[in-house]
Amino acid sequence: MWTPDEVISFATDCITHGVKAVSLGGGEPFEYDGVFDIIDALRPRAYISVTSNGLPLFNHDVWQQLMLHAPDKIHITIHNPDNATEVNRVKAQVKQLASTIIKPGVNLLISSRKIEACKQAYQLLRDIVHPDQIILVPQRFLCTPSANDLASITSGAPFQSPSCLLGCTRPTNFCSISWDKRVNSCSFAGGKEPLEELTYSGMMNALQRVHFTHC
Ligand code: SF4
């Protein structure tokens, strides 16, 4: 439901009012016409990251465009840590990105049913990236891992994960805006509210109306 011009003017207004970083997600952002226009317009003003499944980066035209209109960071998500093909593919793509000006990162989706596979995938990723480039993302709604499950993946070493790992706390320095122009302080929480206007103040007003509920 967002046109590129709407994204650019909305995000620019947010940046003017102090927002420091914008992360483009999806769906798959690299399948969205206009993603490179958005990156070009916003990158001089804020830190721009993109979360992708990585597959569109195999498309030669997408890769060429990416080299011309680079975000600061790309996070590639591993949805199936027990799938060796997917893990090795993402590992190769992270290495490829590391040879460019774009900083690579990985979102590793953790299911309580796949802890051993997640551990092996994490170790493979650690061969090529620093722990601060890997985010352990607990699966939500089903098979959600415990804090101890996550700690076991890194054998007790420090790791990155959402700050609500030990209990649901409404974020105060982040918000998530969805495809249907609704906002909440967390993408998983219930109680999203529509943006009545596509501005920073429209976003803040909507956030005040949110009745935040645990995912
Ligand atoms: S709703 Fe709460 S527990 Fe669920 S992801 Fe958001 S902050 Fe974390």
mmCIF file with all atom_site columns, C-alpha atoms and ligand atoms in Angstrom:
data_model
loop_
_atom_site.group_PDB
_atom_site.id
_atom_site.type_symbol
_atom_site.label_atom_id
_atom_site.label_alt_id
_atom_site.label_comp_id
_atom_site.label_asym_id
_atom_site.label_entity_id
_atom_site.label_seq_id
_atom_site.pdbx_PDB_ins_code
_atom_site.Cartn_x
_atom_site.Cartn_y
_atom_site.Cartn_z
_atom_site.occupancy
_atom_site.B_iso_or_equiv
_atom_site.pdbx_formal_charge
_atom_site.auth_seq_id
_atom_site.auth_comp_id
_atom_site.auth_asym_id
_atom_site.auth_atom_id
_atom_site.pdbx_PDB_model_num
ATOM   1   C  CA  . MET A 1 1   ? 0.000  0.000   0.000   1.00 0.00 ? 1   MET A CA  1
ATOM   2   C  CA  . TRP A 1 2   ? 3.028  2.334   0.124   1.00 0.00 ? 2   TRP A CA  1
ATOM   3   C  CA  . THR A 1 3   ? 4.287  4.147   -2.953  1.00 0.00 ? 3   THR A CA  1
ATOM   4   C  CA  . PRO A 1 4   ? 8.026  4.925   -2.995  1.00 0.00 ? 4   PRO A CA  1
ATOM   5   C  CA  . ASP A 1 5   ? 7.236  8.671   -2.779  1.00 0.00 ? 5   ASP A CA  1
ATOM   6   C  CA  . GLU A 1 6   ? 5.117  8.080   0.317   1.00 0.00 ? 6   GLU A CA  1
ATOM   7   C  CA  . VAL A 1 7   ? 7.903  6.083   1.974   1.00 0.00 ? 7   VAL A CA  1
ATOM   8   C  CA  . ILE A 1 8   ? 10.467 8.751   1.125   1.00 0.00 ? 8   ILE A CA  1
ATOM   9   C  CA  . SER A 1 9   ? 8.434  11.719  2.371   1.00 0.00 ? 9   SER A CA  1
ATOM   10  C  CA  . PHE A 1 10  ? 7.257  9.909   5.514   1.00 0.00 ? 10  PHE A CA  1
ATOM   11  C  CA  . ALA A 1 11  ? 10.722 8.603   6.443   1.00 0.00 ? 11  ALA A CA  1
ATOM   12  C  CA  . THR A 1 12  ? 12.326 11.964  5.636   1.00 0.00 ? 12  THR A CA  1
ATOM   13  C  CA  . ASP A 1 13  ? 9.918  13.710  8.022   1.00 0.00 ? 13  ASP A CA  1
ATOM   14  C  CA  . CYS A 1 14  ? 10.711 11.116  10.718  1.00 0.00 ? 14  CYS A CA  1
ATOM   15  C  CA  . ILE A 1 15  ? 14.459 11.623  10.177  1.00 0.00 ? 15  ILE A CA  1
ATOM   16  C  CA  . THR A 1 16  ? 14.008 15.396  10.377  1.00 0.00 ? 16  THR A CA  1
ATOM   17  C  CA  . HIS A 1 17  ? 12.398 14.842  13.765  1.00 0.00 ? 17  HIS A CA  1
ATOM   18  C  CA  . GLY A 1 18  ? 15.275 12.731  15.059  1.00 0.00 ? 18  GLY A CA  1
ATOM   19  C  CA  . VAL A 1 19  ? 14.858 9.176   13.769  1.00 0.00 ? 19  VAL A CA  1
ATOM   20  C  CA  . LYS A 1 20  ? 18.391 7.856   13.269  1.00 0.00 ? 20  LYS A CA  1
ATOM   21  C  CA  . ALA A 1 21  ? 17.875 4.548   11.452  1.00 0.00 ? 21  ALA A CA  1
ATOM   22  C  CA  . VAL A 1 22  ? 15.369 3.107   9.007   1.00 0.00 ? 22  VAL A CA  1
ATOM   23  C  CA  . SER A 1 23  ? 15.139 -0.595  8.277   1.00 0.00 ? 23  SER A CA  1
ATOM   24  C  CA  . LEU A 1 24  ? 13.275 -1.733  5.177   1.00 0.00 ? 24  LEU A CA  1
ATOM   25  C  CA  . GLY A 1 25  ? 11.587 -5.100  5.522   1.00 0.00 ? 25  GLY A CA  1
ATOM   26  C  CA  . GLY A 1 26  ? 8.861  -7.087  3.895   1.00 0.00 ? 26  GLY A CA  1
ATOM   27  C  CA  . GLY A 1 27  ? 7.796  -9.426  2.397   1.00 0.00 ? 27  GLY A CA  1
ATOM   28  C  CA  . GLU A 1 28  ? 10.902 -9.118  0.304   1.00 0.00 ? 28  GLU A CA  1
ATOM   29  C  CA  . PRO A 1 29  ? 12.133 -5.524  -0.146  1.00 0.00 ? 29  PRO A CA  1
ATOM   30  C  CA  . PHE A 1 30  ? 14.233 -6.356  -3.225  1.00 0.00 ? 30  PHE A CA  1
ATOM   31  C  CA  . GLU A 1 31  ? 11.042 -7.420  -5.030  1.00 0.00 ? 31  GLU A CA  1
ATOM   32  C  CA  . TYR A 1 32  ? 9.523  -3.954  -4.431  1.00 0.00 ? 32  TYR A CA  1
ATOM   33  C  CA  . ASP A 1 33  ? 9.742  -1.518  -7.363  1.00 0.00 ? 33  ASP A CA  1
ATOM   34  C  CA  . GLY A 1 34  ? 11.317 1.657   -6.092  1.00 0.00 ? 34  GLY A CA  1
ATOM   35  C  CA  . VAL A 1 35  ? 13.411 0.185   -3.283  1.00 0.00 ? 35  VAL A CA  1
ATOM   36  C  CA  . PHE A 1 36  ? 16.588 1.687   -4.753  1.00 0.00 ? 36  PHE A CA  1
ATOM   37  C  CA  . ASP A 1 37  ? 14.938 5.124   -5.087  1.00 0.00 ? 37  ASP A CA  1
ATOM   38  C  CA  . ILE A 1 38  ? 14.091 4.916   -1.388  1.00 0.00 ? 38  ILE A CA  1
ATOM   39  C  CA  . ILE A 1 39  ? 17.635 3.887   -0.435  1.00 0.00 ? 39  ILE A CA  1
ATOM   40  C  CA  . ASP A 1 40  ? 19.104 6.732   -2.518  1.00 0.00 ? 40  ASP A CA  1
ATOM   41  C  CA  . ALA A 1 41  ? 16.778 9.317   -0.979  1.00 0.00 ? 41  ALA A CA  1
ATOM   42  C  CA  . LEU A 1 42  ? 17.244 8.260   2.653   1.00 0.00 ? 42  LEU A CA  1
ATOM   43  C  CA  . ARG A 1 43  ? 20.824 7.058   2.936   1.00 0.00 ? 43  ARG A CA  1
ATOM   44  C  CA  . PRO A 1 44  ? 22.458 10.467  3.094   1.00 0.00 ? 44  PRO A CA  1
ATOM   45  C  CA  . ARG A 1 45  ? 20.195 11.306  6.044   1.00 0.00 ? 45  ARG A CA  1
ATOM   46  C  CA  . ALA A 1 46  ? 20.035 8.169   8.200   1.00 0.00 ? 46  ALA A CA  1
ATOM   47  C  CA  . TYR A 1 47  ? 21.425 4.665   8.676   1.00 0.00 ? 47  TYR A CA  1
ATOM   48  C  CA  . ILE A 1 48  ? 19.610 2.438   6.181   1.00 0.00 ? 48  ILE A CA  1
ATOM   49  C  CA  . SER A 1 49  ? 19.400 -1.316  6.501   1.00 0.00 ? 49  SER A CA  1
ATOM   50  C  CA  . VAL A 1 50  ? 17.424 -3.852  4.511   1.00 0.00 ? 50  VAL A CA  1
ATOM   51  C  CA  . THR A 1 51  ? 16.222 -7.264  5.677   1.00 0.00 ? 51  THR A CA  1
ATOM   52  C  CA  . SER A 1 52  ? 16.092 -9.780  2.828   1.00 0.00 ? 52  SER A CA  1
ATOM   53  C  CA  . ASN A 1 53  ? 15.836 -13.509 2.271   1.00 0.00 ? 53  ASN A CA  1
ATOM   54  C  CA  . GLY A 1 54  ? 18.837 -13.032 -0.056  1.00 0.00 ? 54  GLY A CA  1
ATOM   55  C  CA  . LEU A 1 55  ? 17.335 -14.800 -3.070  1.00 0.00 ? 55  LEU A CA  1
ATOM   56  C  CA  . PRO A 1 56  ? 16.810 -11.675 -5.257  1.00 0.00 ? 56  PRO A CA  1
ATOM   57  C  CA  . LEU A 1 57  ? 20.527 -10.901 -4.930  1.00 0.00 ? 57  LEU A CA  1
ATOM   58  C  CA  . PHE A 1 58  ? 21.171 -13.772 -7.368  1.00 0.00 ? 58  PHE A CA  1
ATOM   59  C  CA  . ASN A 1 59  ? 19.435 -11.670 -10.011 1.00 0.00 ? 59  ASN A CA  1
ATOM   60  C  CA  . HIS A 1 60  ? 22.214 -9.906  -11.956 1.00 0.00 ? 60  HIS A CA  1
ATOM   61  C  CA  . ASP A 1 61  ? 20.165 -6.711  -12.450 1.00 0.00 ? 61  ASP A CA  1
ATOM   62  C  CA  . VAL A 1 62  ? 19.285 -6.505  -8.744  1.00 0.00 ? 62  VAL A CA  1
ATOM   63  C  CA  . TRP A 1 63  ? 22.925 -6.998  -7.782  1.00 0.00 ? 63  TRP A CA  1
ATOM   64  C  CA  . GLN A 1 64  ? 24.063 -4.306  -10.253 1.00 0.00 ? 64  GLN A CA  1
ATOM   65  C  CA  . GLN A 1 65  ? 21.456 -1.882  -8.872  1.00 0.00 ? 65  GLN A CA  1
ATOM   66  C  CA  . LEU A 1 66  ? 22.544 -2.717  -5.343  1.00 0.00 ? 66  LEU A CA  1
ATOM   67  C  CA  . MET A 1 67  ? 26.143 -1.830  -6.141  1.00 0.00 ? 67  MET A CA  1
ATOM   68  C  CA  . LEU A 1 68  ? 24.962 1.552   -7.452  1.00 0.00 ? 68  LEU A CA  1
ATOM   69  C  CA  . HIS A 1 69  ? 22.445 2.274   -4.672  1.00 0.00 ? 69  HIS A CA  1
ATOM   70  C  CA  . ALA A 1 70  ? 23.904 0.599   -1.614  1.00 0.00 ? 70  ALA A CA  1
ATOM   71  C  CA  . PRO A 1 71  ? 22.287 0.659   1.826   1.00 0.00 ? 71  PRO A CA  1
ATOM   72  C  CA  . ASP A 1 72  ? 24.538 0.693   4.903   1.00 0.00 ? 72  ASP A CA  1
ATOM   73  C  CA  . LYS A 1 73  ? 23.654 -2.855  5.866   1.00 0.00 ? 73  LYS A CA  1
ATOM   74  C  CA  . ILE A 1 74  ? 21.806 -5.923  4.598   1.00 0.00 ? 74  ILE A CA  1
ATOM   75  C  CA  . HIS A 1 75  ? 20.544 -8.565  7.008   1.00 0.00 ? 75  HIS A CA  1
ATOM   76  C  CA  . ILE A 1 76  ? 19.884 -11.895 5.331   1.00 0.00 ? 76  ILE A CA  1
ATOM   77  C  CA  . THR A 1 77  ? 17.422 -14.095 7.172   1.00 0.00 ? 77  THR A CA  1
ATOM   78  C  CA  . ILE A 1 78  ? 17.953 -17.828 7.602   1.00 0.00 ? 78  ILE A CA  1
ATOM   79  C  CA  . HIS A 1 79  ? 14.438 -19.189 8.058   1.00 0.00 ? 79  HIS A CA  1
ATOM   80  C  CA  . ASN A 1 80  ? 15.424 -22.876 8.126   1.00 0.00 ? 80  ASN A CA  1
ATOM   81  C  CA  . PRO A 1 81  ? 18.668 -23.469 10.046  1.00 0.00 ? 81  PRO A CA  1
ATOM   82  C  CA  . ASP A 1 82  ? 18.197 -27.217 9.525   1.00 0.00 ? 82  ASP A CA  1
ATOM   83  C  CA  . ASN A 1 83  ? 18.426 -26.742 5.751   1.00 0.00 ? 83  ASN A CA  1
ATOM   84  C  CA  . ALA A 1 84  ? 22.125 -27.015 4.827   1.00 0.00 ? 84  ALA A CA  1
ATOM   85  C  CA  . THR A 1 85  ? 21.495 -25.612 1.351   1.00 0.00 ? 85  THR A CA  1
ATOM   86  C  CA  . GLU A 1 86  ? 19.930 -22.459 2.777   1.00 0.00 ? 86  GLU A CA  1
ATOM   87  C  CA  . VAL A 1 87  ? 22.620 -22.012 5.439   1.00 0.00 ? 87  VAL A CA  1
ATOM   88  C  CA  . ASN A 1 88  ? 25.478 -22.468 2.952   1.00 0.00 ? 88  ASN A CA  1
ATOM   89  C  CA  . ARG A 1 89  ? 23.785 -20.197 0.425   1.00 0.00 ? 89  ARG A CA  1
ATOM   90  C  CA  . VAL A 1 90  ? 23.415 -17.396 3.000   1.00 0.00 ? 90  VAL A CA  1
ATOM   91  C  CA  . LYS A 1 91  ? 26.988 -17.924 4.173   1.00 0.00 ? 91  LYS A CA  1
ATOM   92  C  CA  . ALA A 1 92  ? 28.245 -17.479 0.586   1.00 0.00 ? 92  ALA A CA  1
ATOM   93  C  CA  . GLN A 1 93  ? 26.079 -14.365 0.110   1.00 0.00 ? 93  GLN A CA  1
ATOM   94  C  CA  . VAL A 1 94  ? 27.347 -12.842 3.357   1.00 0.00 ? 94  VAL A CA  1
ATOM   95  C  CA  . LYS A 1 95  ? 30.913 -13.376 2.155   1.00 0.00 ? 95  LYS A CA  1
ATOM   96  C  CA  . GLN A 1 96  ? 30.057 -11.762 -1.164  1.00 0.00 ? 96  GLN A CA  1
ATOM   97  C  CA  . LEU A 1 97  ? 28.481 -8.736  0.572   1.00 0.00 ? 97  LEU A CA  1
ATOM   98  C  CA  . ALA A 1 98  ? 31.505 -8.412  2.852   1.00 0.00 ? 98  ALA A CA  1
ATOM   99  C  CA  . SER A 1 99  ? 33.633 -7.710  -0.237  1.00 0.00 ? 99  SER A CA  1
ATOM   100 C  CA  . THR A 1 100 ? 31.474 -4.622  -1.010  1.00 0.00 ? 100 THR A CA  1
ATOM   101 C  CA  . ILE A 1 101 ? 30.826 -1.397  0.897   1.00 0.00 ? 101 ILE A CA  1
ATOM   102 C  CA  . ILE A 1 102 ? 27.672 -2.964  2.399   1.00 0.00 ? 102 ILE A CA  1
ATOM   103 C  CA  . LYS A 1 103 ? 27.972 -4.440  5.887   1.00 0.00 ? 103 LYS A CA  1
ATOM   104 C  CA  . PRO A 1 104 ? 26.363 -7.885  5.989   1.00 0.00 ? 104 PRO A CA  1
ATOM   105 C  CA  . GLY A 1 105 ? 24.426 -9.366  8.890   1.00 0.00 ? 105 GLY A CA  1
ATOM   106 C  CA  . VAL A 1 106 ? 22.355 -12.485 9.470   1.00 0.00 ? 106 VAL A CA  1
ATOM   107 C  CA  . ASN A 1 107 ? 19.017 -12.970 11.209  1.00 0.00 ? 107 ASN A CA  1
ATOM   108 C  CA  . LEU A 1 108 ? 18.993 -16.558 12.414  1.00 0.00 ? 108 LEU A CA  1
ATOM   109 C  CA  . LEU A 1 109 ? 15.445 -17.698 13.155  1.00 0.00 ? 109 LEU A CA  1
ATOM   110 C  CA  . ILE A 1 110 ? 15.465 -19.920 16.248  1.00 0.00 ? 110 ILE A CA  1
ATOM   111 C  CA  . SER A 1 111 ? 12.816 -22.560 16.856  1.00 0.00 ? 111 SER A CA  1
ATOM   112 C  CA  . SER A 1 112 ? 12.732 -24.531 20.111  1.00 0.00 ? 112 SER A CA  1
ATOM   113 C  CA  . ARG A 1 113 ? 12.462 -27.644 17.942  1.00 0.00 ? 113 ARG A CA  1
ATOM   114 C  CA  . LYS A 1 114 ? 15.699 -26.966 16.028  1.00 0.00 ? 114 LYS A CA  1
ATOM   115 C  CA  . ILE A 1 115 ? 18.203 -25.971 18.706  1.00 0.00 ? 115 ILE A CA  1
ATOM   116 C  CA  . GLU A 1 116 ? 20.949 -28.380 17.550  1.00 0.00 ? 116 GLU A CA  1
ATOM   117 C  CA  . ALA A 1 117 ? 20.602 -27.275 13.915  1.00 0.00 ? 117 ALA A CA  1
ATOM   118 C  CA  . CYS A 1 118 ? 20.638 -23.605 15.013  1.00 0.00 ? 118 CYS A CA  1
ATOM   119 C  CA  . LYS A 1 119 ? 23.810 -24.250 16.988  1.00 0.00 ? 119 LYS A CA  1
ATOM   120 C  CA  . GLN A 1 120 ? 25.533 -25.746 13.958  1.00 0.00 ? 120 GLN A CA  1
ATOM   121 C  CA  . ALA A 1 121 ? 24.362 -22.923 11.698  1.00 0.00 ? 121 ALA A CA  1
ATOM   122 C  CA  . TYR A 1 122 ? 25.599 -20.345 14.235  1.00 0.00 ? 122 TYR A CA  1
ATOM   123 C  CA  . GLN A 1 123 ? 29.027 -21.978 14.342  1.00 0.00 ? 123 GLN A CA  1
ATOM   124 C  CA  . LEU A 1 124 ? 29.255 -21.956 10.542  1.00 0.00 ? 124 LEU A CA  1
ATOM   125 C  CA  . LEU A 1 125 ? 28.363 -18.253 10.485  1.00 0.00 ? 125 LEU A CA  1
ATOM   126 C  CA  . ARG A 1 126 ? 30.911 -17.463 13.189  1.00 0.00 ? 126 ARG A CA  1
ATOM   127 C  CA  . ASP A 1 127 ? 33.631 -18.651 10.770  1.00 0.00 ? 127 ASP A CA  1
ATOM   128 C  CA  . ILE A 1 128 ? 32.956 -15.591 8.651   1.00 0.00 ? 128 ILE A CA  1
ATOM   129 C  CA  . VAL A 1 129 ? 31.275 -12.893 10.773  1.00 0.00 ? 129 VAL A CA  1
ATOM   130 C  CA  . HIS A 1 130 ? 31.567 -11.346 14.237  1.00 0.00 ? 130 HIS A CA  1
ATOM   131 C  CA  . PRO A 1 131 ? 28.809 -12.134 16.804  1.00 0.00 ? 131 PRO A CA  1
ATOM   132 C  CA  . ASP A 1 132 ? 27.549 -8.544  16.525  1.00 0.00 ? 132 ASP A CA  1
ATOM   133 C  CA  . GLN A 1 133 ? 26.549 -9.343  12.926  1.00 0.00 ? 133 GLN A CA  1
ATOM   134 C  CA  . ILE A 1 134 ? 24.312 -12.255 13.906  1.00 0.00 ? 134 ILE A CA  1
ATOM   135 C  CA  . ILE A 1 135 ? 20.914 -11.704 15.517  1.00 0.00 ? 135 ILE A CA  1
ATOM   136 C  CA  . LEU A 1 136 ? 19.233 -14.699 17.106  1.00 0.00 ? 136 LEU A CA  1
ATOM   137 C  CA  . VAL A 1 137 ? 15.547 -14.128 16.353  1.00 0.00 ? 137 VAL A CA  1
ATOM   138 C  CA  . PRO A 1 138 ? 13.216 -16.225 18.517  1.00 0.00 ? 138 PRO A CA  1
ATOM   139 C  CA  . GLN A 1 139 ? 10.398 -17.749 16.500  1.00 0.00 ? 139 GLN A CA  1
ATOM   140 C  CA  . ARG A 1 140 ? 7.069  -16.345 17.673  1.00 0.00 ? 140 ARG A CA  1
ATOM   141 C  CA  . PHE A 1 141 ? 3.624  -17.841 18.152  1.00 0.00 ? 141 PHE A CA  1
ATOM   142 C  CA  . LEU A 1 142 ? 4.833  -21.481 17.896  1.00 0.00 ? 142 LEU A CA  1
ATOM   143 C  CA  . CYS A 1 143 ? 7.979  -23.255 19.120  1.00 0.00 ? 143 CYS A CA  1
ATOM   144 C  CA  . THR A 1 144 ? 9.274  -20.078 20.802  1.00 0.00 ? 144 THR A CA  1
ATOM   145 C  CA  . PRO A 1 145 ? 12.678 -20.830 22.380  1.00 0.00 ? 145 PRO A CA  1
ATOM   146 C  CA  . SER A 1 146 ? 13.580 -19.912 25.970  1.00 0.00 ? 146 SER A CA  1
ATOM   147 C  CA  . ALA A 1 147 ? 16.442 -17.606 26.936  1.00 0.00 ? 147 ALA A CA  1
ATOM   148 C  CA  . ASN A 1 148 ? 18.417 -20.713 27.948  1.00 0.00 ? 148 ASN A CA  1
ATOM   149 C  CA  . ASP A 1 149 ? 17.805 -22.248 24.509  1.00 0.00 ? 149 ASP A CA  1
ATOM   150 C  CA  . LEU A 1 150 ? 19.337 -19.164 22.892  1.00 0.00 ? 150 LEU A CA  1
ATOM   151 C  CA  . ALA A 1 151 ? 22.285 -19.138 25.280  1.00 0.00 ? 151 ALA A CA  1
ATOM   152 C  CA  . SER A 1 152 ? 22.952 -22.795 24.461  1.00 0.00 ? 152 SER A CA  1
ATOM   153 C  CA  . ILE A 1 153 ? 23.315 -21.932 20.770  1.00 0.00 ? 153 ILE A CA  1
ATOM   154 C  CA  . THR A 1 154 ? 26.393 -19.820 21.485  1.00 0.00 ? 154 THR A CA  1
ATOM   155 C  CA  . SER A 1 155 ? 27.573 -22.122 24.304  1.00 0.00 ? 155 SER A CA  1
ATOM   156 C  CA  . GLY A 1 156 ? 27.037 -19.296 26.753  1.00 0.00 ? 156 GLY A CA  1
ATOM   157 C  CA  . ALA A 1 157 ? 28.992 -16.632 24.830  1.00 0.00 ? 157 ALA A CA  1
ATOM   158 C  CA  . PRO A 1 158 ? 27.392 -13.159 24.471  1.00 0.00 ? 158 PRO A CA  1
ATOM   159 C  CA  . PHE A 1 159 ? 24.869 -12.924 21.636  1.00 0.00 ? 159 PHE A CA  1
ATOM   160 C  CA  . GLN A 1 160 ? 22.394 -10.475 20.146  1.00 0.00 ? 160 GLN A CA  1
ATOM   161 C  CA  . SER A 1 161 ? 18.649 -10.993 20.312  1.00 0.00 ? 161 SER A CA  1
ATOM   162 C  CA  . PRO A 1 162 ? 15.542 -8.850  20.850  1.00 0.00 ? 162 PRO A CA  1
ATOM   163 C  CA  . SER A 1 163 ? 15.580 -7.086  24.199  1.00 0.00 ? 163 SER A CA  1
ATOM   164 C  CA  . CYS A 1 164 ? 12.352 -8.804  25.335  1.00 0.00 ? 164 CYS A CA  1
ATOM   165 C  CA  . LEU A 1 165 ? 14.057 -12.170 25.760  1.00 0.00 ? 165 LEU A CA  1
ATOM   166 C  CA  . LEU A 1 166 ? 13.438 -12.240 29.521  1.00 0.00 ? 166 LEU A CA  1
ATOM   167 C  CA  . GLY A 1 167 ? 9.965  -10.733 29.370  1.00 0.00 ? 167 GLY A CA  1
ATOM   168 C  CA  . CYS A 1 168 ? 7.711  -8.614  27.198  1.00 0.00 ? 168 CYS A CA  1
ATOM   169 C  CA  . THR A 1 169 ? 8.601  -4.940  27.457  1.00 0.00 ? 169 THR A CA  1
ATOM   170 C  CA  . ARG A 1 170 ? 7.210  -2.360  25.066  1.00 0.00 ? 170 ARG A CA  1
ATOM   171 C  CA  . PRO A 1 171 ? 10.173 -0.904  23.127  1.00 0.00 ? 171 PRO A CA  1
ATOM   172 C  CA  . THR A 1 172 ? 10.701 2.830   23.537  1.00 0.00 ? 172 THR A CA  1
ATOM   173 C  CA  . ASN A 1 173 ? 13.303 3.508   20.845  1.00 0.00 ? 173 ASN A CA  1
ATOM   174 C  CA  . PHE A 1 174 ? 11.879 1.524   17.943  1.00 0.00 ? 174 PHE A CA  1
ATOM   175 C  CA  . CYS A 1 175 ? 8.616  1.124   16.097  1.00 0.00 ? 175 CYS A CA  1
ATOM   176 C  CA  . SER A 1 176 ? 7.375  -1.079  13.300  1.00 0.00 ? 176 SER A CA  1
ATOM   177 C  CA  . ILE A 1 177 ? 5.226  0.154   10.442  1.00 0.00 ? 177 ILE A CA  1
ATOM   178 C  CA  . SER A 1 178 ? 3.466  -2.417  8.321   1.00 0.00 ? 178 SER A CA  1
ATOM   179 C  CA  . TRP A 1 179 ? 2.420  -2.701  4.679   1.00 0.00 ? 179 TRP A CA  1
ATOM   180 C  CA  . ASP A 1 180 ? -1.099 -1.540  5.585   1.00 0.00 ? 180 ASP A CA  1
ATOM   181 C  CA  . LYS A 1 181 ? 0.112  1.737   7.143   1.00 0.00 ? 181 LYS A CA  1
ATOM   182 C  CA  . ARG A 1 182 ? -0.360 0.722   10.752  1.00 0.00 ? 182 ARG A CA  1
ATOM   183 C  CA  . VAL A 1 183 ? 2.160  1.098   13.558  1.00 0.00 ? 183 VAL A CA  1
ATOM   184 C  CA  . ASN A 1 184 ? 3.121  -0.470  16.846  1.00 0.00 ? 184 ASN A CA  1
ATOM   185 C  CA  . SER A 1 185 ? 6.225  -0.439  19.028  1.00 0.00 ? 185 SER A CA  1
ATOM   186 C  CA  . CYS A 1 186 ? 6.888  -4.069  18.093  1.00 0.00 ? 186 CYS A CA  1
ATOM   187 C  CA  . SER A 1 187 ? 6.063  -5.889  14.877  1.00 0.00 ? 187 SER A CA  1
ATOM   188 C  CA  . PHE A 1 188 ? 4.721  -8.951  16.723  1.00 0.00 ? 188 PHE A CA  1
ATOM   189 C  CA  . ALA A 1 189 ? 2.558  -7.208  19.329  1.00 0.00 ? 189 ALA A CA  1
ATOM   190 C  CA  . GLY A 1 190 ? -1.196 -6.907  19.040  1.00 0.00 ? 190 GLY A CA  1
ATOM   191 C  CA  . GLY A 1 191 ? -2.874 -3.509  18.952  1.00 0.00 ? 191 GLY A CA  1
ATOM   192 C  CA  . LYS A 1 192 ? -1.442 -1.871  15.805  1.00 0.00 ? 192 LYS A CA  1
ATOM   193 C  CA  . GLU A 1 193 ? -3.002 1.497   15.020  1.00 0.00 ? 193 GLU A CA  1
ATOM   194 C  CA  . PRO A 1 194 ? -3.474 3.109   11.582  1.00 0.00 ? 194 PRO A CA  1
ATOM   195 C  CA  . LEU A 1 195 ? -1.440 6.179   10.606  1.00 0.00 ? 195 LEU A CA  1
ATOM   196 C  CA  . GLU A 1 196 ? -3.962 8.953   10.098  1.00 0.00 ? 196 GLU A CA  1
ATOM   197 C  CA  . GLU A 1 197 ? -1.318 11.002  8.330   1.00 0.00 ? 197 GLU A CA  1
ATOM   198 C  CA  . LEU A 1 198 ? 2.005  9.906   6.868   1.00 0.00 ? 198 LEU A CA  1
ATOM   199 C  CA  . THR A 1 199 ? 4.187  12.130  9.027   1.00 0.00 ? 199 THR A CA  1
ATOM   200 C  CA  . TYR A 1 200 ? 6.284  11.871  12.183  1.00 0.00 ? 200 TYR A CA  1
ATOM   201 C  CA  . SER A 1 201 ? 3.487  13.415  14.192  1.00 0.00 ? 201 SER A CA  1
ATOM   202 C  CA  . GLY A 1 202 ? 0.945  11.040  12.602  1.00 0.00 ? 202 GLY A CA  1
ATOM   203 C  CA  . MET A 1 203 ? 3.178  8.156   13.694  1.00 0.00 ? 203 MET A CA  1
ATOM   204 C  CA  . MET A 1 204 ? 3.561  9.476   17.259  1.00 0.00 ? 204 MET A CA  1
ATOM   205 C  CA  . ASN A 1 205 ? -0.194 10.069  17.562  1.00 0.00 ? 205 ASN A CA  1
ATOM   206 C  CA  . ALA A 1 206 ? -0.916 6.525   16.374  1.00 0.00 ? 206 ALA A CA  1
ATOM   207 C  CA  . LEU A 1 207 ? 1.647  5.099   18.833  1.00 0.00 ? 207 LEU A CA  1
ATOM   208 C  CA  . GLN A 1 208 ? -0.144 6.916   21.666  1.00 0.00 ? 208 GLN A CA  1
ATOM   209 C  CA  . ARG A 1 209 ? -3.393 5.200   20.685  1.00 0.00 ? 209 ARG A CA  1
ATOM   210 C  CA  . VAL A 1 210 ? -1.807 1.699   20.648  1.00 0.00 ? 210 VAL A CA  1
ATOM   211 C  CA  . HIS A 1 211 ? -3.149 -0.739  23.200  1.00 0.00 ? 211 HIS A CA  1
ATOM   212 C  CA  . PHE A 1 212 ? 0.013  -2.867  23.377  1.00 0.00 ? 212 PHE A CA  1
ATOM   213 C  CA  . THR A 1 213 ? -0.561 -6.584  23.883  1.00 0.00 ? 213 THR A CA  1
ATOM   214 C  CA  . HIS A 1 214 ? 1.943  -9.431  24.226  1.00 0.00 ? 214 HIS A CA  1
ATOM   215 C  CA  . CYS A 1 215 ? 2.518  -11.520 21.087  1.00 0.00 ? 215 CYS A CA  1
HETATM 216 S  S1  . SF4 B 2 .   ? 5.116  -8.404  21.880  1.00 0.00 ? 1   SF4 B S1  1
HETATM 217 FE FE1 . SF4 B 2 .   ? 6.541  -8.349  23.616  1.00 0.00 ? 1   SF4 B FE1 1
HETATM 218 S  S2  . SF4 B 2 .   ? 7.413  -10.445 23.785  1.00 0.00 ? 1   SF4 B S2  1
HETATM 219 FE FE2 . SF4 B 2 .   ? 6.409  -10.258 21.772  1.00 0.00 ? 1   SF4 B FE2 1
HETATM 220 S  S3  . SF4 B 2 .   ? 8.128  -9.728  20.415  1.00 0.00 ? 1   SF4 B S3  1
HETATM 221 FE FE3 . SF4 B 2 .   ? 7.106  -7.818  21.036  1.00 0.00 ? 1   SF4 B FE3 1
HETATM 222 S  S4  . SF4 B 2 .   ? 8.224  -7.047  22.854  1.00 0.00 ? 1   SF4 B S4  1
HETATM 223 FE FE4 . SF4 B 2 .   ? 8.798  -9.226  22.502  1.00 0.00 ? 1   SF4 B FE4 1
#
